[in-house]
Short mmCIF file of C-alpha atoms in Angstrom, two decimals:
data_model
loop_
_atom_site.label_atom_id
_atom_site.label_comp_id
_atom_site.label_asym_id
_atom_site.label_seq_id
_atom_site.Cartn_x
_atom_site.Cartn_y
_atom_site.Cartn_z
CA MET A 1 -4.97 18.92 34.56
CA ARG A 2 -8.53 17.91 33.77
CA SER A 3 -9.09 16.67 37.32
CA HIS A 4 -7.67 20.06 38.42
CA GLU A 5 -10.35 21.78 36.35
CA ARG A 6 -13.09 19.47 37.60
CA THR A 7 -12.14 20.20 41.19
CA ALA A 8 -12.01 23.94 40.45
CA ARG A 9 -15.46 23.79 38.86
CA ARG A 10 -16.89 22.05 41.91
CA TYR A 11 -15.54 24.75 44.27
CA ALA A 12 -16.63 27.52 41.89
CA LYS A 13 -20.15 26.08 41.69
CA ALA A 14 -20.40 25.95 45.49
CA LEU A 15 -19.15 29.53 45.82
CA HIS A 16 -21.51 30.67 43.08
CA ASP A 17 -24.50 29.12 44.86
CA VAL A 18 -23.58 30.82 48.12
CA ALA A 19 -22.86 34.13 46.36
CA HIS A 20 -26.19 33.91 44.60
CA GLU A 21 -27.97 33.50 47.91
CA ALA A 22 -26.01 36.45 49.28
CA GLY A 23 -26.94 38.50 46.22
CA ALA A 24 -23.36 39.62 45.58
CA VAL A 25 -22.28 37.51 42.68
CA GLU A 26 -20.26 40.20 40.87
CA ALA A 27 -18.62 41.66 43.96
CA ILE A 28 -17.59 38.28 45.28
CA GLY A 29 -16.08 37.51 41.91
CA GLN A 30 -13.98 40.68 42.04
CA GLU A 31 -12.86 39.95 45.59
CA MET A 32 -11.90 36.41 44.63
CA GLU A 33 -9.85 37.76 41.73
CA GLN A 34 -7.93 40.00 44.12
CA VAL A 35 -7.22 37.16 46.57
CA ALA A 36 -6.19 34.80 43.78
CA GLY A 37 -3.93 37.51 42.36
CA ILE A 38 -2.06 37.79 45.66
CA SER A 39 -1.88 34.02 46.23
CA VAL A 40 -0.25 33.60 42.83
CA GLY A 41 1.73 36.82 42.56
CA ASP A 42 3.18 36.89 46.09
CA ALA A 43 5.78 34.15 46.30
CA ALA A 44 5.84 34.02 50.08
CA ALA A 45 2.06 33.78 50.33
CA HIS A 46 2.02 31.16 47.57
CA ASP A 47 4.63 29.06 49.39
CA VAL A 48 2.74 29.12 52.67
CA LEU A 49 -0.60 28.32 51.05
CA THR A 50 0.62 25.44 48.91
CA ARG A 51 3.21 23.64 51.07
CA PRO A 52 1.64 20.39 52.31
CA TRP A 53 3.77 20.22 55.48
CA ILE A 54 2.32 23.49 56.79
CA LYS A 55 -0.58 22.76 59.09
CA PRO A 56 -4.02 23.13 57.48
CA ALA A 57 -5.11 25.47 60.27
CA ASP A 58 -2.11 27.73 59.57
CA ARG A 59 -2.82 27.72 55.85
CA ARG A 60 -6.42 28.62 56.59
CA GLY A 61 -5.33 31.49 58.83
CA VAL A 62 -2.95 32.91 56.24
CA ALA A 63 -5.55 32.68 53.46
CA MET A 64 -8.18 34.39 55.58
CA ALA A 65 -5.68 37.09 56.53
CA ILE A 66 -4.90 37.77 52.86
CA ALA A 67 -8.61 38.00 52.05
CA GLN A 68 -9.17 40.30 54.98
CA LYS A 69 -6.26 42.48 53.86
CA VAL A 70 -7.79 43.06 50.41
CA GLY A 71 -11.09 43.95 52.08
CA ALA A 72 -12.98 40.82 51.06
CA ARG A 73 -16.19 40.03 52.86
CA LYS A 74 -16.52 37.27 55.45
CA LEU A 75 -17.94 34.81 52.95
CA VAL A 76 -14.89 35.14 50.70
CA GLN A 77 -12.54 34.92 53.69
CA ASP A 78 -14.19 31.71 54.83
CA PHE A 79 -14.16 30.26 51.31
CA VAL A 80 -10.44 30.89 50.64
CA GLY A 81 -9.70 29.68 54.18
CA LEU A 82 -11.51 26.44 53.41
CA VAL A 83 -9.75 26.04 50.08
CA ALA A 84 -6.33 26.58 51.65
CA GLU A 85 -7.14 24.27 54.57
CA ARG A 86 -7.97 21.48 52.14
CA GLY A 87 -4.73 22.00 50.25
CA ARG A 88 -6.39 23.42 47.14
CA ALA A 89 -4.90 26.90 47.22
CA ASP A 90 -3.02 26.23 44.00
CA HIS A 91 -6.45 25.80 42.38
CA LEU A 92 -7.50 29.38 43.13
CA PRO A 93 -6.84 30.83 39.62
CA GLU A 94 -8.89 28.00 38.05
CA ILE A 95 -11.62 28.42 40.64
CA VAL A 96 -11.81 32.14 39.84
CA ALA A 97 -11.93 31.41 36.10
CA ALA A 98 -14.66 28.81 36.57
CA TYR A 99 -16.60 31.19 38.82
CA ARG A 100 -16.30 33.92 36.20
CA THR A 101 -17.61 31.56 33.53
CA LEU A 102 -20.62 30.67 35.72
CA VAL A 103 -21.38 34.32 36.42
CA ASP A 104 -20.98 35.30 32.77
CA ALA A 105 -23.31 32.48 31.72
CA GLU A 106 -25.84 33.53 34.35
CA LEU A 107 -25.75 37.17 33.23
CA GLY A 108 -25.80 36.30 29.54
CA ARG A 109 -22.45 37.84 28.77
CA THR A 110 -19.16 36.63 27.41
CA ARG A 111 -15.58 37.77 27.54
CA ALA A 112 -13.52 38.90 24.59
CA GLN A 113 -9.76 38.63 24.88
CA VAL A 114 -8.31 41.44 22.79
CA ARG A 115 -4.64 41.46 21.92
CA THR A 116 -3.70 44.87 20.59
CA ALA A 117 -0.55 46.59 19.36
CA VAL A 118 -1.31 49.83 21.22
CA ALA A 119 -3.72 50.37 24.10
CA LEU A 120 -7.29 50.97 22.93
CA THR A 121 -8.93 54.24 23.88
CA ASP A 122 -12.16 54.10 25.90
CA GLY A 123 -14.07 55.10 22.81
CA GLU A 124 -12.52 52.31 20.78
CA LYS A 125 -13.28 49.80 23.54
CA ARG A 126 -16.92 50.88 23.64
CA GLU A 127 -17.18 50.77 19.88
CA LEU A 128 -15.54 47.34 19.66
CA SER A 129 -17.71 45.94 22.45
CA GLY A 130 -20.79 47.30 20.75
CA LYS A 131 -19.85 45.79 17.43
CA LEU A 132 -19.07 42.40 19.01
CA GLU A 133 -22.32 42.43 21.02
CA HIS A 134 -24.23 43.25 17.87
CA ALA A 135 -22.49 40.53 15.92
CA LEU A 136 -22.78 37.81 18.60
CA GLY A 137 -26.01 38.83 20.34
CA LYS A 138 -24.36 38.72 23.79
CA ARG A 139 -23.06 41.25 26.25
CA ILE A 140 -19.30 41.49 25.86
CA ILE A 141 -16.65 42.18 28.49
CA LEU A 142 -13.37 43.21 26.89
CA GLU A 143 -10.17 41.91 28.42
CA GLU A 144 -7.44 43.90 26.75
CA GLN A 145 -3.81 42.87 26.54
CA VAL A 146 -1.22 45.07 24.85
CA ASP A 147 1.15 42.95 22.77
CA ALA A 148 4.16 44.86 21.46
CA THR A 149 5.00 42.10 19.02
CA LEU A 150 1.93 43.00 16.97
CA LEU A 151 2.56 45.46 14.16
CA GLY A 152 -0.76 47.22 14.37
CA GLY A 153 -4.50 46.67 14.94
CA PHE A 154 -5.85 43.95 17.25
CA ILE A 155 -6.93 40.32 17.49
CA ALA A 156 -10.14 39.63 19.39
CA GLN A 157 -11.13 36.15 20.56
CA VAL A 158 -14.57 35.29 21.92
CA GLY A 159 -14.73 31.62 22.80
CA SER A 160 -13.78 29.77 19.66
CA LEU A 161 -14.41 32.78 17.43
CA ILE A 162 -11.33 34.77 16.43
CA PHE A 163 -11.49 38.13 14.68
CA ASP A 164 -8.12 39.14 13.29
CA GLY A 165 -7.97 42.89 12.66
CA SER A 166 -4.20 43.13 12.91
CA LEU A 167 -1.67 44.15 10.30
CA ASP A 168 0.12 40.92 11.11
CA GLY A 169 -2.94 38.97 10.00
CA GLN A 170 -3.20 40.97 6.80
CA LEU A 171 0.47 40.38 6.07
CA ALA A 172 0.08 36.65 6.82
CA ARG A 173 -2.88 36.42 4.43
CA MET A 174 -0.94 38.35 1.82
CA ARG A 175 2.00 35.97 2.35
CA GLN A 176 -0.27 32.99 1.73
CA ARG A 177 -1.78 34.52 -1.41
CA LEU A 178 1.61 35.44 -2.83
CA ALA A 179 3.10 32.05 -1.96
CA ARG A 180 0.18 30.27 -3.70
CA GLY A 181 0.66 32.46 -6.73
CA MET B 1 19.95 -91.23 -53.14
CA ILE B 2 23.51 -92.10 -53.85
CA ARG B 3 22.68 -95.73 -53.14
CA VAL B 4 19.81 -95.74 -55.66
CA LEU B 5 22.04 -94.37 -58.42
CA ALA B 6 24.68 -96.98 -57.69
CA ILE B 7 22.17 -99.80 -58.00
CA ALA B 8 20.81 -98.46 -61.30
CA ALA B 9 24.30 -98.14 -62.74
CA LEU B 10 25.15 -101.69 -61.70
CA LEU B 11 22.03 -103.10 -63.28
CA LEU B 12 22.63 -101.22 -66.54
CA GLY B 13 26.21 -102.45 -66.71
CA VAL B 14 25.80 -106.07 -65.60
CA THR B 15 22.62 -107.19 -67.37
CA PRO B 16 23.69 -106.66 -71.07
CA THR B 17 27.16 -107.99 -70.32
CA ALA B 18 25.65 -111.15 -68.90
CA ALA B 19 23.40 -111.59 -72.01
CA LEU B 20 26.25 -111.12 -74.40
CA ALA B 21 28.46 -113.54 -72.48
CA ALA B 22 25.72 -116.17 -72.50
CA GLU B 23 25.30 -115.88 -76.27
CA GLY B 24 29.03 -115.90 -76.97
CA GLY B 25 28.51 -113.56 -79.93
CA GLY B 26 31.02 -111.03 -81.09
CA GLY B 27 28.72 -107.79 -81.60
CA LEU B 28 27.65 -105.40 -79.08
CA ILE B 29 23.89 -105.93 -79.82
CA ASN B 30 22.52 -108.97 -81.70
CA LEU B 31 19.05 -108.70 -83.34
CA ASP B 32 17.62 -111.91 -81.99
CA ARG B 33 15.73 -113.09 -78.97
CA SER B 34 18.12 -111.39 -76.76
CA ILE B 35 16.69 -108.13 -77.96
CA VAL B 36 13.42 -109.17 -76.37
CA ILE B 37 15.21 -110.09 -73.22
CA GLN B 38 17.07 -106.86 -73.36
CA GLY B 39 13.80 -105.09 -73.94
CA ILE B 40 12.30 -106.87 -71.00
CA ASN B 41 15.41 -106.11 -69.02
CA PHE B 42 15.14 -102.58 -70.10
CA LEU B 43 11.48 -102.37 -69.10
CA LEU B 44 12.26 -104.15 -65.84
CA LEU B 45 15.09 -101.81 -65.36
CA LEU B 46 12.87 -98.92 -66.26
CA LEU B 47 10.24 -100.18 -63.88
CA ILE B 48 12.74 -100.77 -61.14
CA LEU B 49 14.41 -97.48 -61.77
CA GLY B 50 11.04 -95.81 -61.95
CA LYS B 51 10.08 -97.44 -58.72
CA LEU B 52 13.31 -97.14 -56.87
CA LEU B 53 14.88 -94.09 -58.41
CA TYR B 54 12.59 -91.91 -60.42
CA LYS B 55 9.68 -91.70 -57.97
CA PRO B 56 11.91 -91.04 -54.99
CA LEU B 57 13.80 -88.61 -57.14
CA LEU B 58 10.58 -86.90 -58.16
CA ALA B 59 9.42 -86.99 -54.57
CA LYS B 60 12.71 -85.61 -53.51
CA MET B 61 12.56 -83.01 -56.26
CA GLU B 62 9.04 -82.16 -55.22
CA GLU B 63 10.17 -81.99 -51.66
CA ARG B 64 13.03 -79.77 -52.65
CA THR B 65 10.69 -77.71 -54.75
CA GLN B 66 8.33 -77.38 -51.82
CA ALA B 67 11.20 -76.58 -49.53
CA ILE B 68 12.50 -73.98 -51.97
CA ARG B 69 9.00 -72.61 -52.46
CA LYS B 70 8.52 -72.52 -48.74
CA SER B 71 11.87 -70.88 -48.35
CA LEU B 72 10.92 -68.46 -51.09
CA GLU B 73 7.59 -67.80 -49.42
CA GLU B 74 9.30 -67.39 -46.10
CA ALA B 75 11.82 -65.11 -47.70
CA GLN B 76 8.96 -63.28 -49.35
CA ALA B 77 7.14 -63.06 -46.06
CA ALA B 78 10.32 -61.99 -44.32
CA ARG B 79 10.88 -59.43 -46.99
CA ALA B 80 7.29 -58.28 -46.69
CA GLU B 81 7.68 -58.24 -42.92
CA ALA B 82 10.93 -56.37 -43.29
CA GLN B 83 9.26 -54.01 -45.69
CA ARG B 84 6.36 -53.62 -43.34
CA GLU B 85 8.71 -53.04 -40.44
CA ARG B 86 10.72 -50.65 -42.53
CA GLU B 87 7.56 -48.84 -43.47
CA GLU B 88 6.44 -48.96 -39.89
CA HIS B 89 9.78 -47.60 -38.79
CA ALA B 90 9.66 -45.03 -41.48
CA GLY B 91 6.17 -44.11 -40.28
CA LYS B 92 7.33 -43.94 -36.71
CA LEU B 93 10.33 -41.96 -37.78
CA GLN B 94 8.08 -39.68 -39.74
CA ALA B 95 5.73 -39.35 -36.77
CA ALA B 96 8.67 -38.73 -34.46
CA TYR B 97 10.02 -36.20 -36.90
CA ALA B 98 6.61 -34.56 -37.14
CA GLU B 99 6.31 -34.60 -33.38
CA ALA B 100 9.78 -33.15 -33.05
CA GLN B 101 8.83 -30.52 -35.59
CA ALA B 102 5.66 -29.78 -33.66
CA ILE B 103 7.60 -29.56 -30.38
CA ARG B 104 10.17 -27.34 -32.02
CA ALA B 105 7.45 -25.17 -33.51
CA ALA B 106 5.69 -24.99 -30.15
CA ALA B 107 8.97 -24.17 -28.42
CA LEU B 108 9.72 -21.52 -31.00
CA LYS B 109 6.23 -20.14 -30.59
CA ASP B 110 6.58 -20.14 -26.79
CA ALA B 111 9.99 -18.54 -27.05
CA ALA B 112 8.63 -15.90 -29.41
CA GLU B 113 5.69 -15.29 -27.08
CA GLU B 114 8.02 -15.08 -24.08
CA GLN B 115 10.30 -12.75 -25.97
CA ARG B 116 7.34 -10.59 -26.99
CA ARG B 117 6.08 -10.56 -23.41
CA LEU B 118 9.51 -9.66 -22.05
CA VAL B 119 9.97 -6.94 -24.62
CA GLU B 120 6.53 -5.54 -23.89
CA GLY B 121 7.19 -5.73 -20.14
CA ALA B 122 10.54 -4.02 -20.54
CA ARG B 123 8.97 -1.40 -22.76
CA ALA B 124 6.16 -0.79 -20.26
CA GLU B 125 8.64 -0.64 -17.39
CA ALA B 126 10.79 1.78 -19.32
CA GLY B 127 7.68 3.86 -20.02
CA ARG B 128 6.78 3.84 -16.36
CA LEU B 129 10.30 4.81 -15.36
CA VAL B 130 10.35 7.64 -17.88
CA GLU B 131 6.93 8.81 -16.72
CA SER B 132 7.96 8.55 -13.07
CA ALA B 133 11.18 10.45 -13.73
CA ARG B 134 9.21 13.06 -15.65
CA ASN B 135 6.70 13.43 -12.81
CA GLU B 136 9.47 13.59 -10.25
CA MET B 137 11.24 16.22 -12.29
CA ALA B 138 8.04 18.20 -12.65
CA GLN B 139 7.46 17.95 -8.91
CA GLU B 140 11.02 19.04 -8.24
CA VAL B 141 10.58 22.01 -10.52
CA THR B 142 7.27 22.87 -8.84
CA ARG B 143 8.86 22.53 -5.40
CA ALA B 144 11.83 24.63 -6.42
CA ARG B 145 9.53 27.29 -7.84
CA GLN B 146 7.40 27.19 -4.71
CA ALA B 147 10.46 27.45 -2.46
CA LEU B 148 11.82 30.32 -4.53
CA ARG B 149 8.46 32.07 -4.48
CA GLN B 150 8.18 31.52 -0.73
CA GLU B 151 11.66 32.91 -0.20
CA VAL B 152 10.96 35.96 -2.30
CA VAL B 153 7.65 36.51 -0.48
CA ASP B 154 9.31 36.08 2.92
CA LEU B 155 12.05 38.55 2.03
CA ALA B 156 9.61 41.07 0.62
CA LEU B 157 7.19 40.82 3.55
CA SER B 158 9.96 40.90 6.14
CA ALA B 159 11.23 44.10 4.55
CA ALA B 160 7.68 45.45 4.44
CA GLU B 161 7.16 44.52 8.09
CA ARG B 162 10.32 46.31 9.18
CA LEU B 163 9.33 49.35 7.13
CA ILE B 164 5.81 49.38 8.55
CA ARG B 165 7.03 48.98 12.15
CA LYS B 166 9.44 51.86 11.65
CA SER B 167 7.00 54.18 9.93
CA LEU B 168 3.78 53.61 11.93
CA ARG B 169 2.76 56.64 14.00
CA GLU B 170 0.07 57.00 16.65
CA GLU B 171 -2.52 58.27 14.18
CA ASP B 172 -1.76 55.33 11.91
CA HIS B 173 -2.42 52.91 14.79
CA ARG B 174 -5.73 54.64 15.54
CA ARG B 175 -6.76 54.45 11.91
CA ILE B 176 -5.85 50.76 11.69
CA VAL B 177 -7.85 50.03 14.86
CA GLN B 178 -10.81 51.99 13.49
CA ASP B 179 -10.63 50.10 10.20
CA ALA B 180 -10.53 46.79 12.08
CA ILE B 181 -13.49 47.77 14.29
CA GLY B 182 -15.35 48.72 11.15
CA ARG B 183 -14.83 45.22 9.80
CA VAL B 184 -16.19 43.47 12.93
CA ASP B 185 -19.68 43.83 11.41
CA LYS B 186 -18.68 41.24 8.83
CA VAL B 187 -17.93 38.59 11.48
CA ASN B 188 -21.17 36.79 10.74
#
């Protein structure tokens, strides 16, 4: 798994350098996310891209066709074609994540994963982002995930920092206090 | 010795008889010259007896006396030796008795010390066991209390959770989210 991540970081770094030169770091990231989403979500595409007995040239063609279909630029098409040709298509989600980390670090921002009981309104998202940016001194990108198992409120995680604003957390703390007596 | 006595008796018997027969007189002793001869005989006899009988007798008596004295001394020495040995034995016996007494006393002392040590050890062990049992019991009670408390808390909070899930409305969710956002300031 760690070698998987190392390989993904190497590809992401190469793509980031090229994207930087092209001056389209953010856009390329979004296009890569779309391609990776299809390569993982579409079972047929995933099978073709990851089967080792399929010819590298065919894998490259399929990958480039997928990228072209989502409207990705030539650079992204060539990159995913290269990745598929070398039999690394199953690394695409990690490559995208590593690329995102590089871009976020470059732009001085960080991502906050927010698990919430009900979907946040736009106003709440802005307010939460603002509060987190103020608290952490970094630009925050919220990645929201609605979790129906939560009673109420939300849990936000930024790196190793976790802010628990959920009713579940309050009940858990109350449970601990009561159990301790 | 017996020979000397026989010779003396012969001389005493023969000499006066011979004098009387030579005189042919009728009395047992005649007061005449024969008395001188008898006196001389007597002296000769006395001399001979003294020489042949009395001195050897005295020597023999002395010898016997010496022998008896020696025997007495030997007996005395033997008695003294026996006494000494008896005393020595008595001393040894006494020493052995004293030693036995000392050994017995030491053994009794050791036994008493061992008994005291065993009793103290048993008492300490019993104390430890009692203390351990007491601690274990206290821990059991604490654990039971904790488990009971945990069970009560779990039941109460599960009921509360079900109640909250059932009763929460949209505006409640919004208020909870707003409250949580308001507390983000305290992250630092």
